[in-house]
Short mmCIF file of C-alpha atoms and ligand atoms in Angstrom, two decimals:
data_model
loop_
_atom_site.label_atom_id
_atom_site.label_comp_id
_atom_site.label_asym_id
_atom_site.label_seq_id
_atom_site.Cartn_x
_atom_site.Cartn_y
_atom_site.Cartn_z
CA MET C 1 -0.06 -0.12 0.04
CA LEU C 2 2.87 2.25 0.81
CA SER C 3 5.51 0.68 -1.60
CA GLY C 4 7.71 3.37 -3.16
CA LYS C 5 6.80 6.06 -0.56
CA VAL C 6 9.53 7.27 1.72
CA ALA C 7 8.72 8.47 5.26
CA LEU C 8 10.42 10.45 7.82
CA VAL C 9 9.32 9.78 11.36
CA THR C 10 10.74 11.97 14.07
CA GLY C 11 11.79 10.36 17.35
CA ALA C 12 11.20 6.61 16.12
CA GLY C 13 13.73 4.89 18.19
CA ARG C 14 11.32 4.15 20.92
CA GLY C 15 7.76 4.46 22.09
CA ILE C 16 5.09 5.45 19.78
CA GLY C 17 7.46 6.70 17.06
CA LYS C 18 8.96 3.30 16.87
CA ALA C 19 5.55 1.67 16.49
CA ILE C 20 4.50 4.40 13.65
CA ALA C 21 7.89 3.25 11.81
CA LEU C 22 7.10 -0.38 12.05
CA SER C 23 3.77 0.08 10.89
CA LEU C 24 4.60 2.19 7.82
CA ALA C 25 7.38 -0.23 6.87
CA LYS C 26 5.12 -3.11 7.21
CA LYS C 27 2.93 -1.36 4.64
CA GLY C 28 5.93 -1.13 2.32
CA ALA C 29 7.26 2.62 3.06
CA PHE C 30 11.13 3.08 3.26
CA VAL C 31 11.22 4.65 6.61
CA ILE C 32 13.92 7.33 7.91
CA VAL C 33 14.13 6.51 11.76
CA ASN C 34 15.08 9.96 13.18
CA TYR C 35 16.57 10.05 16.74
CA CYS C 36 18.23 12.67 18.86
CA GLY C 37 20.26 10.87 21.74
CA SER C 38 19.28 7.16 21.49
CA GLU C 39 21.37 6.02 18.61
CA GLN C 40 21.15 2.36 19.63
CA LYS C 41 17.41 2.24 19.96
CA ALA C 42 17.02 4.00 16.52
CA GLN C 43 19.41 1.14 15.11
CA GLU C 44 17.23 -1.51 16.93
CA THR C 45 14.03 -0.11 15.13
CA VAL C 46 15.90 -0.26 11.78
CA ALA C 47 16.95 -3.99 12.57
CA GLU C 48 13.28 -4.78 13.44
CA ILE C 49 11.94 -3.19 10.13
CA HIS C 50 14.62 -5.43 8.32
CA PHE C 51 13.42 -8.62 10.47
CA HIS C 52 10.02 -7.98 9.06
CA GLY C 53 11.17 -7.53 5.49
CA GLY C 54 11.09 -3.93 5.24
CA ARG C 55 13.66 -1.13 4.58
CA GLY C 56 14.63 1.91 6.53
CA VAL C 57 17.67 3.95 7.89
CA ALA C 58 18.41 5.69 11.09
CA CYS C 59 19.06 9.47 11.06
CA GLN C 60 20.07 11.68 13.76
CA CYS C 61 18.73 15.27 14.31
CA ASP C 62 17.55 17.27 17.21
CA VAL C 63 14.19 18.64 15.79
CA SER C 64 14.25 21.67 18.27
CA ASP C 65 17.23 23.04 16.01
CA PHE C 66 15.98 24.78 12.87
CA SER C 67 19.25 24.63 11.07
CA ALA C 68 19.84 21.03 11.53
CA CYS C 69 16.31 20.00 10.46
CA LYS C 70 17.12 22.07 7.16
CA GLU C 71 20.40 19.90 6.75
CA MET C 72 18.80 16.66 7.48
CA ILE C 73 15.91 17.19 5.07
CA ASP C 74 18.13 18.67 2.44
CA LEU C 75 20.60 15.55 2.79
CA LEU C 76 17.39 12.99 2.58
CA ILE C 77 15.90 14.66 -0.46
CA LYS C 78 19.52 14.61 -2.18
CA GLU C 79 20.09 10.84 -1.18
CA TYR C 80 16.07 9.66 -1.80
CA GLY C 81 15.08 12.09 -4.39
CA HIS C 82 11.50 12.42 -2.48
CA ILE C 83 10.05 12.36 0.69
CA ASP C 84 6.32 11.24 0.78
CA ILE C 85 5.27 11.11 4.33
CA LEU C 86 6.39 13.05 7.27
CA VAL C 87 5.34 12.17 10.92
CA ASN C 88 6.20 14.62 13.66
CA ASN C 89 6.26 12.12 16.56
CA ALA C 90 9.25 13.62 18.66
CA GLY C 91 8.29 14.93 22.02
CA ILE C 92 9.23 15.42 25.61
CA THR C 93 7.84 16.37 28.91
CA ARG C 94 8.99 18.60 32.01
CA ASP C 95 6.14 18.28 34.31
CA GLY C 96 5.55 20.68 37.17
CA LEU C 97 2.92 23.30 38.42
CA VAL C 98 3.01 26.46 36.45
CA MET C 99 3.87 28.52 39.54
CA LYS C 100 6.97 26.57 39.86
CA MET C 101 7.77 26.03 36.15
CA SER C 102 10.99 27.67 34.93
CA GLU C 103 11.28 29.44 31.79
CA GLU C 104 13.82 26.63 30.37
CA GLU C 105 11.08 23.97 31.25
CA PHE C 106 8.47 25.76 29.42
CA ASP C 107 10.84 26.65 26.28
CA GLU C 108 12.42 23.16 26.13
CA VAL C 109 8.98 21.55 25.75
CA VAL C 110 7.48 23.97 23.32
CA ASN C 111 10.87 23.85 21.20
CA VAL C 112 10.83 19.98 20.81
CA ASN C 113 7.18 19.48 20.59
CA LEU C 114 5.78 22.56 18.67
CA LYS C 115 8.66 24.11 16.96
CA GLY C 116 10.17 20.58 16.16
CA CYS C 117 6.93 20.25 14.14
CA PHE C 118 7.10 23.84 12.45
CA HIS C 119 11.03 23.10 11.67
CA THR C 120 10.43 19.91 9.54
CA ILE C 121 7.23 21.29 7.84
CA ARG C 122 8.99 24.39 7.06
CA HIS C 123 11.97 22.79 5.29
CA LEU C 124 9.90 20.08 3.66
CA SER C 125 6.79 21.87 2.50
CA ARG C 126 8.45 23.42 -0.67
CA GLN C 127 9.44 19.70 -1.44
CA PHE C 128 5.72 18.56 -1.20
CA LEU C 129 4.60 21.66 -3.13
CA LYS C 130 6.97 20.43 -6.14
CA GLN C 131 5.79 16.81 -5.85
CA LYS C 132 2.20 17.95 -5.67
CA SER C 133 1.69 15.33 -2.89
CA GLY C 134 2.64 14.55 0.67
CA LYS C 135 1.22 13.47 3.94
CA ILE C 136 1.91 15.35 7.07
CA ILE C 137 0.88 13.60 10.24
CA ASN C 138 1.70 15.61 13.58
CA ILE C 139 1.30 13.70 16.92
CA SER C 140 -0.43 16.15 19.45
CA SER C 141 -2.17 14.69 22.57
CA VAL C 142 -5.54 14.44 24.29
CA SER C 143 -3.89 16.77 26.89
CA GLY C 144 -3.55 19.49 24.20
CA ILE C 145 -7.48 19.27 23.73
CA VAL C 146 -8.64 19.26 27.45
CA GLY C 147 -5.51 20.08 29.50
CA ASN C 148 -3.76 18.57 32.41
CA PRO C 149 -2.74 19.99 35.75
CA GLY C 150 0.96 20.06 36.12
CA GLN C 151 1.54 20.03 32.06
CA ALA C 152 1.01 23.86 31.14
CA ASN C 153 3.93 23.53 28.91
CA TYR C 154 3.15 20.15 27.36
CA CYS C 155 -0.64 21.03 26.86
CA ALA C 156 0.44 24.35 25.36
CA SER C 157 2.71 22.55 22.86
CA LYS C 158 0.27 19.93 21.98
CA ALA C 159 -2.69 22.65 21.56
CA GLY C 160 -0.06 24.71 19.41
CA VAL C 161 0.20 21.33 17.28
CA ILE C 162 -3.47 21.54 16.60
CA GLY C 163 -3.44 24.96 15.24
CA LEU C 164 -0.27 24.32 13.40
CA THR C 165 -1.89 21.33 11.63
CA LYS C 166 -5.04 23.26 10.72
CA SER C 167 -3.34 26.15 9.31
CA VAL C 168 -0.86 24.13 7.19
CA ALA C 169 -3.75 21.81 5.98
CA ARG C 170 -5.45 25.23 4.60
CA GLU C 171 -2.10 26.48 3.09
CA LEU C 172 -1.19 23.14 1.43
CA GLY C 173 -4.78 21.50 0.55
CA SER C 174 -4.89 23.02 -2.91
CA ARG C 175 -1.90 21.22 -3.84
CA GLY C 176 -3.09 17.74 -2.95
CA ILE C 177 -1.18 17.72 0.42
CA THR C 178 -2.79 16.54 3.52
CA VAL C 179 -2.29 17.50 7.08
CA ASN C 180 -3.64 15.89 10.05
CA ALA C 181 -2.86 15.54 13.61
CA VAL C 182 -3.45 12.40 15.94
CA ALA C 183 -4.20 12.76 19.56
CA PRO C 184 -3.16 9.92 21.76
CA GLY C 185 -4.62 9.39 25.09
CA TRP C 186 -2.62 7.31 27.59
CA ILE C 187 -0.24 5.00 25.74
CA ASP C 188 2.09 2.97 27.52
CA THR C 189 5.55 4.11 26.79
CA GLU C 190 8.57 5.24 28.76
CA MET C 191 7.02 8.69 28.94
CA THR C 192 3.75 7.31 30.93
CA GLY C 193 5.73 4.65 32.66
CA SER C 194 7.09 7.19 35.14
CA LEU C 195 3.65 8.61 36.28
CA PRO C 196 2.85 7.83 39.95
CA GLU C 197 0.49 4.93 40.66
CA ALA C 198 -2.17 7.26 42.03
CA VAL C 199 -2.21 9.46 38.96
CA LYS C 200 -2.34 6.29 36.80
CA GLU C 201 -5.25 5.01 38.63
CA LYS C 202 -7.09 8.17 38.46
CA LEU C 203 -6.53 8.58 34.64
CA LYS C 204 -7.50 5.08 34.15
CA GLY C 205 -10.84 5.83 35.61
CA GLN C 206 -11.48 8.47 32.83
CA ILE C 207 -10.84 5.98 29.85
CA LEU C 208 -14.35 4.68 28.58
CA LEU C 209 -12.64 1.58 27.23
CA GLY C 210 -11.14 0.99 30.76
CA ARG C 211 -7.42 0.16 29.58
CA THR C 212 -4.58 2.22 28.53
CA GLY C 213 -3.67 2.07 24.76
CA THR C 214 -0.97 0.60 23.04
CA ALA C 215 1.78 2.27 20.67
CA GLU C 216 0.84 0.09 18.07
CA GLU C 217 -2.86 1.14 18.20
CA VAL C 218 -1.42 4.65 17.26
CA GLY C 219 0.94 3.27 14.70
CA GLU C 220 -1.88 1.88 12.70
CA VAL C 221 -3.91 5.05 12.77
CA VAL C 222 -0.90 6.77 11.67
CA ALA C 223 -0.31 4.36 8.79
CA PHE C 224 -3.92 4.69 7.54
CA LEU C 225 -3.66 8.63 7.50
CA ALA C 226 -0.37 8.11 5.40
CA SER C 227 -2.15 5.59 2.94
CA PRO C 228 -4.32 6.52 -0.04
CA SER C 229 -7.23 5.43 1.82
CA ALA C 230 -7.08 8.82 3.65
CA ASP C 231 -6.60 10.84 0.72
CA TYR C 232 -9.81 13.01 1.43
CA ILE C 233 -9.18 13.46 4.88
CA THR C 234 -7.33 16.76 5.91
CA GLY C 235 -7.11 19.42 8.86
CA GLN C 236 -8.49 16.82 11.33
CA VAL C 237 -7.52 15.58 14.66
CA ILE C 238 -7.88 11.98 15.24
CA SER C 239 -8.13 11.10 18.87
CA VAL C 240 -6.76 7.72 19.81
CA ASP C 241 -7.71 7.59 23.53
CA GLY C 242 -10.22 4.95 24.29
CA GLY C 243 -12.92 7.88 24.67
CA MET C 244 -10.94 9.55 27.39
CA ALA C 245 -11.46 13.07 26.10
CA LEU C 246 -15.41 12.56 25.04
P1 LIG B 301 9.19 8.45 24.47
O1 LIG B 301 8.75 7.03 24.81
O2 LIG B 301 9.53 9.16 25.71
O3 LIG B 301 9.91 8.85 23.08
C1 LIG B 301 9.95 10.08 22.89
C2 LIG B 301 10.68 10.10 21.57
O4 LIG B 301 11.01 11.58 21.26
C3 LIG B 301 12.00 9.53 21.61
O5 LIG B 301 12.07 8.62 20.41
C4 LIG B 301 12.96 10.38 21.48
O6 LIG B 301 14.32 10.18 20.97
C5 LIG B 301 12.35 11.58 20.82
N1 LIG B 301 12.74 12.85 20.91
C6 LIG B 301 12.77 13.70 21.84
N2 LIG B 301 13.52 14.83 22.06
C7 LIG B 301 13.84 14.82 20.61
C8 LIG B 301 14.50 15.84 19.56
N3 LIG B 301 14.93 16.94 20.12
N4 LIG B 301 14.64 15.58 18.41
C9 LIG B 301 14.22 14.33 17.96
N5 LIG B 301 13.65 13.36 18.62
C10 LIG B 301 13.50 13.60 19.98
O7 LIG B 301 7.43 9.00 24.32
P2 LIG B 301 6.08 8.53 23.30
O8 LIG B 301 5.14 8.17 24.49
O9 LIG B 301 6.48 7.62 22.59
O10 LIG B 301 5.64 9.76 22.81
C11 LIG B 301 5.80 10.04 21.35
C12 LIG B 301 4.81 11.12 20.92
O11 LIG B 301 3.60 10.78 21.44
C13 LIG B 301 5.20 12.48 21.93
O12 LIG B 301 4.92 13.59 21.06
C14 LIG B 301 4.33 12.47 22.90
O13 LIG B 301 4.15 13.87 23.35
C15 LIG B 301 3.06 11.95 22.06
N6 LIG B 301 1.99 11.38 22.97
C16 LIG B 301 2.34 10.44 23.83
C17 LIG B 301 1.07 9.90 24.90
C18 LIG B 301 1.63 8.69 25.85
O14 LIG B 301 0.70 8.53 26.68
N7 LIG B 301 2.56 8.11 25.78
C19 LIG B 301 0.08 10.40 24.77
C20 LIG B 301 -0.16 11.59 24.05
C21 LIG B 301 0.79 11.90 23.02
P3 LIG B 301 15.63 10.01 21.59
O15 LIG B 301 15.44 9.01 22.61
O16 LIG B 301 16.76 9.64 20.64
O17 LIG B 301 15.97 11.44 22.32
#
């Protein structure tokens, strides 16, 4: 379904990004597994892609760095000739109550989660316009829709991702480029693993389906949005949250 397509997935060495990379590769895409600090994990993702008969490479870049993103994307276009799918998945948390939050904690989260999406879209959109095709999928969060105490920085960044998604969808739609966001709820990864048990129990009570989600369940939705089956879907925010934000 995605054979011949080249996909760039940011933060794909572990967690949701890894599952997205595997889903896209299983559907035939050549996957560029971006990582920031976890080179070994990224190489393991690539090895898993190869194990399943897919194709991919690892590629280091800090998405919060505007120039580094340009360098990465220019290099990838030179090497592969085209990029067809961009998944902005890289994300971090620096939780704390707003009254105690440092400027650095706020900026760091916004720089990776929101500006990271801007950087890759900024540098890739000219190529997408040239190709008159492209699929952009940004990973937002249920927290960006309903807010969360202790996560003002994170929620602001993820709400920003939704605004960015809708604006870019409006800008690029006439050239056949689709731009959508996926808003996961509580997905079991390293990011959520460190939550205190009491918070976990409280959150679980808010999920209509009564369980947490898996990274693979997010990966499948992203792969659908990247596929021709979703050609008529743009500017949308698809929640994958077990009904948490209903
Ligand atoms: P995770 O396990 O902590 O993984 C985060 C990923 O982001 C890692 O691969 C990491 O790569 C990458 N990353 C961090 N900073 C980066 C940077 N500056 N440049 C490039 N990559 C960077 O988190 P996750 O749970 O899989 O989350 C993935 C995405 O889903 C995030 O955007 C997160 O906000 C969103 N999300 C998660 C949940 C959830 O419940 N887990 C819910 C809603 C939304 P390195 O290890 O190489 O640094």
